[in-house]
Short mmCIF file of C-alpha atoms and ligand atoms in Angstrom, two decimals:
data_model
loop_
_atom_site.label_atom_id
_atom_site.label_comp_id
_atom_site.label_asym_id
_atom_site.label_seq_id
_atom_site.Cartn_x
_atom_site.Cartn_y
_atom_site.Cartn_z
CA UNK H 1 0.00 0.00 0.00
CA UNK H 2 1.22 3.17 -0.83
CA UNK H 3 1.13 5.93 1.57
CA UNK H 4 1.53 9.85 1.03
CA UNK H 5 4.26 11.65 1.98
CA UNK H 6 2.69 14.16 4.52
CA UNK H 7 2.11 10.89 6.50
CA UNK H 8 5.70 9.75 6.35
CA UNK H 9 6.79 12.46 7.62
CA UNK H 10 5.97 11.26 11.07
CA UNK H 11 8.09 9.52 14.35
CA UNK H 12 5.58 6.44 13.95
CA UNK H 13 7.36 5.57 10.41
CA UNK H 14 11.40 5.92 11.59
CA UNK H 15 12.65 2.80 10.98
CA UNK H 16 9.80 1.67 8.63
CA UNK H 17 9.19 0.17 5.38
CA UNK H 18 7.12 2.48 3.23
CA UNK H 19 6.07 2.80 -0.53
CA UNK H 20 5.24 6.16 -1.91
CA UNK H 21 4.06 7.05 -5.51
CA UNK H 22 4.73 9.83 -7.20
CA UNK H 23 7.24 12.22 -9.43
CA UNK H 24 10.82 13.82 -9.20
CA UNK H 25 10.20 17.06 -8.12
CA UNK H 26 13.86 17.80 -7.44
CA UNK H 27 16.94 15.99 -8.32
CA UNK H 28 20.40 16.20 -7.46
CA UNK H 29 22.61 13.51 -8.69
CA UNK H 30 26.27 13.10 -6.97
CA UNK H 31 28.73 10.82 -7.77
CA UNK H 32 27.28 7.93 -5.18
CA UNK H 33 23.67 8.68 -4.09
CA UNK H 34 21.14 10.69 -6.34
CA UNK H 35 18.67 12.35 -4.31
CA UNK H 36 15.18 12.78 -5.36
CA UNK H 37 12.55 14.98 -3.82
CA UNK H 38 9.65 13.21 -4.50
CA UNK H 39 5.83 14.61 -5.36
CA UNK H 40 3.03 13.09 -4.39
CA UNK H 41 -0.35 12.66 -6.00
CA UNK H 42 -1.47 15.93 -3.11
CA UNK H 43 1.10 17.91 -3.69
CA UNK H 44 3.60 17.14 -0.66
CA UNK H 45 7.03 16.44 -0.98
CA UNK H 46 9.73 13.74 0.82
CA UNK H 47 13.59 13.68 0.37
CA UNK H 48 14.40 9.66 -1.13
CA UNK H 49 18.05 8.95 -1.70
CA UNK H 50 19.45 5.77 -3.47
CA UNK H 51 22.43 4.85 -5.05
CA UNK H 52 23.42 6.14 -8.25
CA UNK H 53 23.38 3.54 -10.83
CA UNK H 54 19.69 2.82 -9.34
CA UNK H 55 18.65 6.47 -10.09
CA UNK H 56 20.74 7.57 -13.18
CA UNK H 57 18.07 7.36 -15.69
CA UNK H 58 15.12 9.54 -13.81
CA UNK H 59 14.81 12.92 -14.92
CA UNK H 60 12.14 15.84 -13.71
CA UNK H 61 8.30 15.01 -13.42
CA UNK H 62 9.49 10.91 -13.87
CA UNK H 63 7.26 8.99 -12.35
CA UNK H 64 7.94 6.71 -9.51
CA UNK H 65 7.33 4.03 -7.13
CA UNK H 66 9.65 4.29 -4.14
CA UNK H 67 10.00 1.68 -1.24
CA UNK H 68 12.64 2.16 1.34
CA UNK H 69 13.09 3.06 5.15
CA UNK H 70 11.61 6.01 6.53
CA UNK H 71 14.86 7.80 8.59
CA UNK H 72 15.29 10.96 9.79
CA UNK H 73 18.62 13.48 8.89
CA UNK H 74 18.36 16.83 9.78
CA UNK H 75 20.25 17.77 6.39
CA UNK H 76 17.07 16.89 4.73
CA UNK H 77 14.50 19.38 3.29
CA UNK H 78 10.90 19.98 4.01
CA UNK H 79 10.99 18.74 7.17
CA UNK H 80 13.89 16.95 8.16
CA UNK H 81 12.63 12.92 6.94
CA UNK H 82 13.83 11.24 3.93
CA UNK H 83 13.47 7.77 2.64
CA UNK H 84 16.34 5.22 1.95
CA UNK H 85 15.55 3.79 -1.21
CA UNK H 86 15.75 -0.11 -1.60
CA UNK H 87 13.61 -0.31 -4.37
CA UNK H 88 12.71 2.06 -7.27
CA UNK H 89 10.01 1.17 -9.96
CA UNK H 90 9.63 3.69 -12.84
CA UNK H 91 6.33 3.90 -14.33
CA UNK H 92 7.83 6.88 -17.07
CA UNK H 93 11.17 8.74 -17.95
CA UNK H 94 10.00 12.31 -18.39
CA UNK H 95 11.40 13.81 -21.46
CA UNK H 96 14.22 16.19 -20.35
CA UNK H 97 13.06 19.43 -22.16
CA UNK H 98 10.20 19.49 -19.19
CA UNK H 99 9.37 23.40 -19.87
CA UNK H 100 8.93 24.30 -15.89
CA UNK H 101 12.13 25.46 -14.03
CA UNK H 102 12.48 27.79 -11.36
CA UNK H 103 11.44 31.23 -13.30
CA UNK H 104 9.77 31.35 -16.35
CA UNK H 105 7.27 34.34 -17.65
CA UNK H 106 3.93 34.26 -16.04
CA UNK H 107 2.67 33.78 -19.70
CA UNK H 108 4.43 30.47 -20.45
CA UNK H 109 2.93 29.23 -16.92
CA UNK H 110 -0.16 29.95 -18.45
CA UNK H 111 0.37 28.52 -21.91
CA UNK H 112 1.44 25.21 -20.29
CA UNK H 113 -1.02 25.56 -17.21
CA UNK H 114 -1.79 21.59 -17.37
CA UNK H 115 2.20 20.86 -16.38
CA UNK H 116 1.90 24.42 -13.99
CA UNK H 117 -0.75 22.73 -12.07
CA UNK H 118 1.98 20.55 -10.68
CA UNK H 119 3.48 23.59 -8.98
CA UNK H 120 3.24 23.43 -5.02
CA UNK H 121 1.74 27.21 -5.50
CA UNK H 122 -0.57 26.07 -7.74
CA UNK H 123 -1.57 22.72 -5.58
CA UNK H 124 -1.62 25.01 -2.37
CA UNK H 125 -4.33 27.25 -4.28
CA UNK H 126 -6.67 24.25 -5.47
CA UNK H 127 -6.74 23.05 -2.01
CA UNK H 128 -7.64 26.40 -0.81
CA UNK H 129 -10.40 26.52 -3.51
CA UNK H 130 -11.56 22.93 -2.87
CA UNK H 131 -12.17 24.39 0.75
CA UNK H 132 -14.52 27.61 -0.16
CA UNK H 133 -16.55 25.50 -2.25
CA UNK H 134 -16.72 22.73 0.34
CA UNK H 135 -17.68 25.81 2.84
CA UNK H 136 -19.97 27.98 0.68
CA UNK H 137 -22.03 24.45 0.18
CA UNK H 138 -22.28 23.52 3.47
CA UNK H 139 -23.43 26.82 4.66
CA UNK H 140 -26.72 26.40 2.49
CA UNK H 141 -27.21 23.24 3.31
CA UNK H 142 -26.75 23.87 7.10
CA UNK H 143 -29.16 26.91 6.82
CA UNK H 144 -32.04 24.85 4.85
CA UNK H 145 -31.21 26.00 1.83
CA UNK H 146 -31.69 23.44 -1.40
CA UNK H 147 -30.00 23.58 -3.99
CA UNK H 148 -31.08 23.36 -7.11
CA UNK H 149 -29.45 22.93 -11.20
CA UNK H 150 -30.44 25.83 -13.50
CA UNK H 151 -29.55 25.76 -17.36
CA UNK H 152 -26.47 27.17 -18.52
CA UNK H 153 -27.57 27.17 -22.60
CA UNK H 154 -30.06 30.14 -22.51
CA UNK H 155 -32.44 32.19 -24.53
CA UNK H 156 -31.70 35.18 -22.55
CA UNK H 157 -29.36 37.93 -21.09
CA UNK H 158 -29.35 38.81 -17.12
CA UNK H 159 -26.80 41.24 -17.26
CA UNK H 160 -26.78 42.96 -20.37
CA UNK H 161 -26.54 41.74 -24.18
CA UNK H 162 -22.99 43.56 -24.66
CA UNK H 163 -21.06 40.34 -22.40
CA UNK H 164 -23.38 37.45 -24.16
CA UNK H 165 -21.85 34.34 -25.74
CA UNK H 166 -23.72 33.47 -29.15
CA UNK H 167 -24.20 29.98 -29.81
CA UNK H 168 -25.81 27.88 -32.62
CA UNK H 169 -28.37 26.45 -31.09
CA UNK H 170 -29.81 23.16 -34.01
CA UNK H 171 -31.58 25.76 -36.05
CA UNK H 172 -31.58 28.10 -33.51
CA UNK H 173 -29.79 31.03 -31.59
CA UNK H 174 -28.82 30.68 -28.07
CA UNK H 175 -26.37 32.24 -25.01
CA UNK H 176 -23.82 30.69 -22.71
CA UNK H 177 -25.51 31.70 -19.07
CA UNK H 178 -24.50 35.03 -17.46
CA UNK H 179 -26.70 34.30 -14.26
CA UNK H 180 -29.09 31.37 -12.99
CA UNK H 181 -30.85 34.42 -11.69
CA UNK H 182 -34.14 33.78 -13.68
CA UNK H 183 -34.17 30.08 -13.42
CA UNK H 184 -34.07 30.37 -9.36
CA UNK H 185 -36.64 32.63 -9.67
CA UNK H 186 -38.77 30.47 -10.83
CA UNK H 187 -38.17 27.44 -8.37
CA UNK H 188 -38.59 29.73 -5.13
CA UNK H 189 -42.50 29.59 -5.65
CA UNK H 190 -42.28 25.64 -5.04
CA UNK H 191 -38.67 25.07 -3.82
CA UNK H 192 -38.59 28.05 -1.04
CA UNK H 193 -35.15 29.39 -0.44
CA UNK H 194 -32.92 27.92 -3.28
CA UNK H 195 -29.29 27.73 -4.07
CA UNK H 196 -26.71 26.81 -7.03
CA UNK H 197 -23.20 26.72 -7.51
CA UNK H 198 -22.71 26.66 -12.18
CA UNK H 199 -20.35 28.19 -14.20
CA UNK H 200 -21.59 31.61 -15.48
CA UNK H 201 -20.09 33.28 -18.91
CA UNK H 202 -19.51 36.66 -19.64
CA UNK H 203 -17.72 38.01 -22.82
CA UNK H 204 -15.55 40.83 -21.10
CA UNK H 205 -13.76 42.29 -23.54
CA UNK H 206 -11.54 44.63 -21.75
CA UNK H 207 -8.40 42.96 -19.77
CA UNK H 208 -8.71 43.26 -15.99
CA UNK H 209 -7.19 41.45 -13.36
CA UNK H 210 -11.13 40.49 -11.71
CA UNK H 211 -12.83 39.59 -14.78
CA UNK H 212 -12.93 36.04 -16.25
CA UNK H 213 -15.08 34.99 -19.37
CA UNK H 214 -16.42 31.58 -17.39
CA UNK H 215 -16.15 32.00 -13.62
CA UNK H 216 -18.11 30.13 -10.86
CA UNK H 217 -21.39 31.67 -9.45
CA UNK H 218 -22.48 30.98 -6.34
CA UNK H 219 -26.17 31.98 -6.19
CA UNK H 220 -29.27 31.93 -3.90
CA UNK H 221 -32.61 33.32 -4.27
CA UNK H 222 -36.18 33.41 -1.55
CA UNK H 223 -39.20 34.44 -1.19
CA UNK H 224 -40.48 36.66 0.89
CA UNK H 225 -37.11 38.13 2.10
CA UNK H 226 -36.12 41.94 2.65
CA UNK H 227 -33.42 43.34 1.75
CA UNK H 228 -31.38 43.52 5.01
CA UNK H 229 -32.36 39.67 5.34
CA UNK H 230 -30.50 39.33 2.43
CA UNK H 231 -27.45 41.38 3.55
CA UNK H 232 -27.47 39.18 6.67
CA UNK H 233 -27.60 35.80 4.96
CA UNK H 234 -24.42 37.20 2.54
CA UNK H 235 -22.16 38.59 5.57
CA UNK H 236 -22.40 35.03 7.66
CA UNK H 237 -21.73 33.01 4.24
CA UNK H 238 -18.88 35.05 3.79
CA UNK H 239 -17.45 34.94 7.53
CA UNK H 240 -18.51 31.15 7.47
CA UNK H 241 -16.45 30.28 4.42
CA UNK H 242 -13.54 32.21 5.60
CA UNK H 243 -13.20 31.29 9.28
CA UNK H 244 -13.10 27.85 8.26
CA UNK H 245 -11.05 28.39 5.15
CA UNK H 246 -7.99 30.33 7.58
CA UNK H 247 -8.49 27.07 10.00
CA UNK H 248 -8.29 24.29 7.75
CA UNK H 249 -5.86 25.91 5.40
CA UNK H 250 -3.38 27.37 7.72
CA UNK H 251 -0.51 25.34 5.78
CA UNK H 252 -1.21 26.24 2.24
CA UNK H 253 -1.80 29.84 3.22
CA UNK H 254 1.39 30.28 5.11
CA UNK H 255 3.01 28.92 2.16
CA UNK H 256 1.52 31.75 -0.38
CA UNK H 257 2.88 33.85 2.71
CA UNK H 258 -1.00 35.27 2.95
CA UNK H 259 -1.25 37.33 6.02
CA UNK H 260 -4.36 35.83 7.84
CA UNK H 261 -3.69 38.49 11.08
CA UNK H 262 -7.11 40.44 9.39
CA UNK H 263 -8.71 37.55 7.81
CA UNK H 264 -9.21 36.24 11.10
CA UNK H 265 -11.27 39.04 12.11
CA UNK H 266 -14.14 38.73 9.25
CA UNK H 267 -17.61 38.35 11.02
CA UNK H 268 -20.82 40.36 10.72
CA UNK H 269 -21.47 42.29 10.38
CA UNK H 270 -20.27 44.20 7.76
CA UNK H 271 -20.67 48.26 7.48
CA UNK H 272 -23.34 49.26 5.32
CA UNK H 273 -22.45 52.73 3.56
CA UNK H 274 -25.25 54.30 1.19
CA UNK H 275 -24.19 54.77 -2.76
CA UNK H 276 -24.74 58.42 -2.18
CA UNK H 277 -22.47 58.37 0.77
CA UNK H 278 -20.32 56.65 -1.24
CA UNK H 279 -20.00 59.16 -3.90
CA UNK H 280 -19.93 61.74 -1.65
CA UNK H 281 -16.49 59.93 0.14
CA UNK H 282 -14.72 59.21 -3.53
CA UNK H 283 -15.41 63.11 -4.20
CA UNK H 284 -14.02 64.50 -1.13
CA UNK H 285 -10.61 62.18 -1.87
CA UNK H 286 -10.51 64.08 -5.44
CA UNK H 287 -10.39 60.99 -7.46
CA UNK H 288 -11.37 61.62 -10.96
CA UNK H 289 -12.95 58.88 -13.03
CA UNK H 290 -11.43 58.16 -16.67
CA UNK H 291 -14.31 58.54 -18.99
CA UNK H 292 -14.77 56.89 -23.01
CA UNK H 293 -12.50 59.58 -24.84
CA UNK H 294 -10.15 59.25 -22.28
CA UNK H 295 -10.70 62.56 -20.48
CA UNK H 296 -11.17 62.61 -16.26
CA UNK H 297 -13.82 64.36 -14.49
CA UNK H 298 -15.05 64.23 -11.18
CA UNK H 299 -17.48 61.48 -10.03
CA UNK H 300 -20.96 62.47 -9.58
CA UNK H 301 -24.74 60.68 -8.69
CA UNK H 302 -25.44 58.50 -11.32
CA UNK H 303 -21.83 57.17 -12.29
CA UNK H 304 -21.21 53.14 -11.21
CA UNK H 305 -18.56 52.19 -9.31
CA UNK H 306 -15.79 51.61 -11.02
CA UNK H 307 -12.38 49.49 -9.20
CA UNK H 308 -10.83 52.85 -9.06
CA UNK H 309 -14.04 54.16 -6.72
CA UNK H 310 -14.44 50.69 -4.63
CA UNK H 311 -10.70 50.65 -4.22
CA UNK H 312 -10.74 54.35 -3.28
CA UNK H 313 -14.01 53.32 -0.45
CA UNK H 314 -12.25 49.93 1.19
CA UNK H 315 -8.32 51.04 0.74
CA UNK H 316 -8.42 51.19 4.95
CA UNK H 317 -11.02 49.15 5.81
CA UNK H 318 -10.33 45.46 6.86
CA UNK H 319 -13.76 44.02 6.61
CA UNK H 320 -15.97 43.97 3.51
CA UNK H 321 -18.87 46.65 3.36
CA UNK H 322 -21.87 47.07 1.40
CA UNK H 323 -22.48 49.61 -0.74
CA UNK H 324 -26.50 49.99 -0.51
CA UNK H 325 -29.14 51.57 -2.88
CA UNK H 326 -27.58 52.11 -6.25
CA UNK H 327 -29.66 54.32 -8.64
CA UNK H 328 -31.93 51.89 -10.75
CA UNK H 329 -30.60 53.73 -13.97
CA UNK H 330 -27.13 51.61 -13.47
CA UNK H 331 -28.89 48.76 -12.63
CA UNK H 332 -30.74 45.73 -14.51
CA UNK H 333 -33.86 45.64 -15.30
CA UNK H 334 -35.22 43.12 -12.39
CA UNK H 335 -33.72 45.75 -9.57
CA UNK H 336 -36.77 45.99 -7.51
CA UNK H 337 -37.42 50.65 -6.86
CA UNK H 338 -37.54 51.70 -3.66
CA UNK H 339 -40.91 52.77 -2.88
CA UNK H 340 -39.67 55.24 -0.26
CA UNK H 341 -36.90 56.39 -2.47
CA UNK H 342 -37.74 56.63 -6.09
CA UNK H 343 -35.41 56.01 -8.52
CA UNK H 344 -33.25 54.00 -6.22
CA UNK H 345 -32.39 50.14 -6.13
CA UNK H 346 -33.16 47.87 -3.50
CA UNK H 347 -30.11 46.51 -4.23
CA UNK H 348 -26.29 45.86 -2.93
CA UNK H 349 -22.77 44.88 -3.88
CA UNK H 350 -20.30 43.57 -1.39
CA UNK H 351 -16.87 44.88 -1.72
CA UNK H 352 -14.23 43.05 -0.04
CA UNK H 353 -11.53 45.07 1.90
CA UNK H 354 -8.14 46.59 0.49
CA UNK H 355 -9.09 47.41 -2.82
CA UNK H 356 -10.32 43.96 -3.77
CA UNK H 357 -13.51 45.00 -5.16
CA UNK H 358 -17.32 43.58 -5.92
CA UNK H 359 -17.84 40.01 -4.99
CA UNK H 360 -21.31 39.64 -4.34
CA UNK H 361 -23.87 41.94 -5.94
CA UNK H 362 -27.58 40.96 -4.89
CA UNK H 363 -31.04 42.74 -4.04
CA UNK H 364 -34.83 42.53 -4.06
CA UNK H 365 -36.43 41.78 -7.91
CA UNK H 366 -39.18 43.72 -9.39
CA UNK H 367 -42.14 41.90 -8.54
CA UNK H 368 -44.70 43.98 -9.86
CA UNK H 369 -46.14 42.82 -13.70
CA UNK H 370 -46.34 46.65 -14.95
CA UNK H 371 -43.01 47.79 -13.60
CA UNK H 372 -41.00 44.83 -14.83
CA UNK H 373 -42.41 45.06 -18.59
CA UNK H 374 -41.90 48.72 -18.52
CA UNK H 375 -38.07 48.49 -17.19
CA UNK H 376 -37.38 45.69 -19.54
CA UNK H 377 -38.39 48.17 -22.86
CA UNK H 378 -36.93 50.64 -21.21
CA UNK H 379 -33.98 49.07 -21.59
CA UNK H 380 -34.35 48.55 -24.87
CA UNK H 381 -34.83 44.45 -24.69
CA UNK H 382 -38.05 42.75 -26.04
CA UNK H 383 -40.33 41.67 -23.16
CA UNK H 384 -41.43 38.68 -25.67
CA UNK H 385 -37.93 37.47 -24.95
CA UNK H 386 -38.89 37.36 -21.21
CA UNK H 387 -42.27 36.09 -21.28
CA UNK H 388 -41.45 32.73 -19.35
CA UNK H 389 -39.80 35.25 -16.55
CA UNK H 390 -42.73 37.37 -16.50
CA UNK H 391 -45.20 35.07 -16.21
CA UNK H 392 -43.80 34.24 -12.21
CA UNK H 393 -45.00 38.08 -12.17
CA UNK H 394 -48.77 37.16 -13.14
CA UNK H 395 -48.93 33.81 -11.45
CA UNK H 396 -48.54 34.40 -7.44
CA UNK H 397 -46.14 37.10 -7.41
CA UNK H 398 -44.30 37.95 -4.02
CA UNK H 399 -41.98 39.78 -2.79
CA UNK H 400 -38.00 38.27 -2.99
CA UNK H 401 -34.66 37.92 -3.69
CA UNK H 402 -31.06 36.97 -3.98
CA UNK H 403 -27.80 37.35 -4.83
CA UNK H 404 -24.70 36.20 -6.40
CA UNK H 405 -21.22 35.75 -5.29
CA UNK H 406 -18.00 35.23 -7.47
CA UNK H 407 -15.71 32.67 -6.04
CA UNK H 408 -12.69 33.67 -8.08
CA UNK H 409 -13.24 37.11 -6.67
CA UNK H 410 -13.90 35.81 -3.02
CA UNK H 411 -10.49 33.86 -3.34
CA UNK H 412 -8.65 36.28 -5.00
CA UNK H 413 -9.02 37.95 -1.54
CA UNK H 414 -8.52 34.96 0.57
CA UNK H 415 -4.94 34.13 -1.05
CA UNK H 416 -4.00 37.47 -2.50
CA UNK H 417 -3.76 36.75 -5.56
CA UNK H 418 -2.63 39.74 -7.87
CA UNK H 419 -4.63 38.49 -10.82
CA UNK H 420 -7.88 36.40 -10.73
CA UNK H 421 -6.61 34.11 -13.65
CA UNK H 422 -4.16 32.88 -10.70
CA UNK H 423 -7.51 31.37 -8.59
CA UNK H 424 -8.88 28.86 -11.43
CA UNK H 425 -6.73 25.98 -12.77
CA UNK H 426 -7.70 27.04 -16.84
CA UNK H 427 -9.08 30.62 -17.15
CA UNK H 428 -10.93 31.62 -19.70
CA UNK H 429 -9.88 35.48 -21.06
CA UNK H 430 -10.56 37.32 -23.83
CA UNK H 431 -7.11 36.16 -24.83
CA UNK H 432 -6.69 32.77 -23.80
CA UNK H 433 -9.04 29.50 -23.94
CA UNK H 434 -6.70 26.82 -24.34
CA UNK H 435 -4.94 24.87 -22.64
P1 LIG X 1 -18.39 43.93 -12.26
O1 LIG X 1 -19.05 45.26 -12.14
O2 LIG X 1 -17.25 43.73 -11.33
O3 LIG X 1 -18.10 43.52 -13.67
P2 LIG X 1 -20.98 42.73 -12.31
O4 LIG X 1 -21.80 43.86 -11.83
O5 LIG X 1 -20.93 42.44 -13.75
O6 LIG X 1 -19.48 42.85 -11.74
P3 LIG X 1 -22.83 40.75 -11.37
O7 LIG X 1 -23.44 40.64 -12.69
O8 LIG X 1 -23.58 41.43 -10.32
O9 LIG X 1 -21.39 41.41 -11.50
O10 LIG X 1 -22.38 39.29 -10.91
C1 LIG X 1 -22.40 38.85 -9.56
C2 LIG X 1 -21.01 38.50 -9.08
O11 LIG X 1 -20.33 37.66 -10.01
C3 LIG X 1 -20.08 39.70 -8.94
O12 LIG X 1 -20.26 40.32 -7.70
C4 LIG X 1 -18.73 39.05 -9.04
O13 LIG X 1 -18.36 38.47 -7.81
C5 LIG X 1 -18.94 37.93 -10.01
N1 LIG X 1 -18.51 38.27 -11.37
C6 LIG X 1 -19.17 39.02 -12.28
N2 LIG X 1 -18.51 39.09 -13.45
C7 LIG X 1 -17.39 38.34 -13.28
C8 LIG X 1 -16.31 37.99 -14.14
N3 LIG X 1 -16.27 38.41 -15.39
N4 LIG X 1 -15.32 37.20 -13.65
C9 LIG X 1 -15.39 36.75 -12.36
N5 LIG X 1 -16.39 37.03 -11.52
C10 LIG X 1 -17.38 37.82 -11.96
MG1 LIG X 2 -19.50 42.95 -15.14
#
């Protein structure tokens, strides 16, 4: 039986047979004994030294079957165990033009992302991800929450026709899903509070570092909800997925030398700060916002946040806030109007601290028949297009809600990561959709 390496590495195994499976990460041949630093299948690493005629053939990323006897020599790295080798079984002699050494340009890790993955920076960020999705799952499911599959071929846009991806459809025309938004909407009147966790696509054209073209959307929608029940519900998912995130991946995020010291203090809840407060703040700190011919002007009601504002509002702050009550004229369609406050959203984006920007964006829908069809022509869209939507409007309307949260975006917090495309094993830009 094989075991992995991160068990070796233990004072029950001195003195022990073991056999561990896996690929030269490291090799340093010397005139007797070649020593290997081996990879295993997680992404830990053990110190196996044999004699040299045993070992002469293997080359980087070979992959192995060691057995030997667990010891323990200071000298050795990662931890101070390493394996005597008695027997070595090759499974296959990596070519020795293996393209991954020590620096290379952060666009041939890309290009060759499938051999990248093998990285220990790249293993120590899947595990982190496997975690947030384990987390943001189980806080639905803990909180009664069901979750729910929604469509990801579509007939139409959620956010706005200018990101859709056109596909043939058999004789028809069709989109890649920007939201399950309308889909949930229709199983809350059966299904009560729903969630789902599906790829969403979005044809950004413009290169950012927080904007892929497929990214994964966490989403939950439920009736009869207000909007500060819907703040609540977002700030304890968020705290929930990160407390347990920090505990159970204390290793990997020590390794990507992440700073947890404020990370540790995320719970709700989080500030709320109105959008005309918020204009108000990124005026009085004189930042100008770029506008389409390239000139700058000074921000002013009406304008959306750009990363330059939300940057400008959390720079200082070390929990995420929300940024309440956005004027309905930059937002879509289903953005339910403030009956107290015309002309205003009941709606909300979460911005994460430091600069990091939106990650969840969420709100009350338009549940009224006659708004709805007059905000979707006013928008210039065909409410024939919609008439599946709109008919949860004439069939038992109620009030509700939901949001959506960008797990790229949430863990481009959590680790740090300069550039989103660094949180996903294969991003999908406007430049890149291979490998
Ligand atoms: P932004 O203004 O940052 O482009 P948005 O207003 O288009 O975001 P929504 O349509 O409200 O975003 O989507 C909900 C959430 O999905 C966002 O808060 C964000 O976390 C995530 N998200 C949106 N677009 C992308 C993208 N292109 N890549 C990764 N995550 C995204
Ligand atoms: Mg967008």
């Amino acid at each position: 039986m094989s075991v992995r390496t991160s068990e070796v590495k233990s004072l029950d195994y001195i003195g022990k047979e073991v056999m561990v499976r896996g690929w030269v990460y490291r090799l340093r041949k010397q005139k007797e004994n070649a020593f290997v630093l081996v990879r295993d299948d997680r992404g830990g690493v053990i110190q196996c030294v044999f004699p040299i005629d045993k070992a002469a053939s293997l080359t980087i990323e070979s992959s192995i079957e060691v057995t030997g006897i667990v010891t323990q020599d200071a000298r050795a790295p990662e931890g101070g165990y390493e394996i005597k080798g008695k027997n070595l079984k090759i499974y296959n002699i990596a070519g020795t033009d293996y393209p991954i050494g020590e620096y290379q340009s952060e666009e041939l890790l890309l290009d060759k992302r499938h051999l990248a993955m093998r990285m220990r920076k790249m293993v120590a960020i899947a595990k982190i991800r496997a975690t947030v999705l384990d987390y943001g799952r189980r806080w639905f499911v803990e909180s009664g929450w069901m979750e729910v599959t929604a469509p990801i071929i579509v007939k139409g846009a959620v956010e706005g026709g200018s990101t859709l991806f056109k596909l043939k459809y058999f004789n028809e025309e069709a989109y890649l899903s920007q939201s399950a938004q309308l889909y949930l909407e229709a199983m809350i009147f059966s299904l009560g509070p729903v969630w789902s966790l599906t790829p969403s696509f979005r044809a950004e054209r413009s290169r950012t570092i927080r904007h892929l073209a497929e990214f994964s959307h966490l989403e939950a929608e439920a009736p009869w909800v207000t909007l500060e029940d819907l703040l609540k519900v977002q700030e304890q998912l968020v705290s929930y997925v990160i407390q347990n995130t920090i505990r159970e991946r204390a290793a990997e995020l020590a390794y990507l030398r992440r700073d947890i010291v404020e990370l540790k203090k995320i719970e709700p809840p989080f500030e709320r700060l109105t959008y005309e407060k918020a204009i108000e703040i990124i005026k009085s700190k004189g930042l100008m916002i770029t506008q389409e011919d390239g000139s700058k002007r000074e921000i002013q009601f009406g304008d959306d946040l750009n990363i330059d504002s939300e940057r400008e509002l959390t720079k200082n702050v070390t929990k995420p806030i929300f940024v309440v009550g956005y004027p309905l004229s930059i937002k879509p369609f289903y953005v339910k109007e403030n009956p107290q406050h015309r002309g205003n959203g009941l709606a909300a984006d979460m911005l994460a601290p430091r600069g990091f920007g939106e990650i969840t964006s969420g709100g009350l829908r338009e549940d009224n028949i006659v708004s709805i069809t007059e905000r979707i022509k006013k928008e210039g869209l065909d409410p024939a297009a919609y008439d599946w939507y709109l008919d949860l409007r004439n069939y038992g309307s109620v009030p509700h809600g939901g949001f959506g949260l960008g797990i790229e975006r949430l863990m481009r917090w959590i680790t740090n990561a300069e550039d989103i495309k660094d949180t996903v094993p294969f991003p999908r830009t406007i430049s890149r959709v291979t490998p």
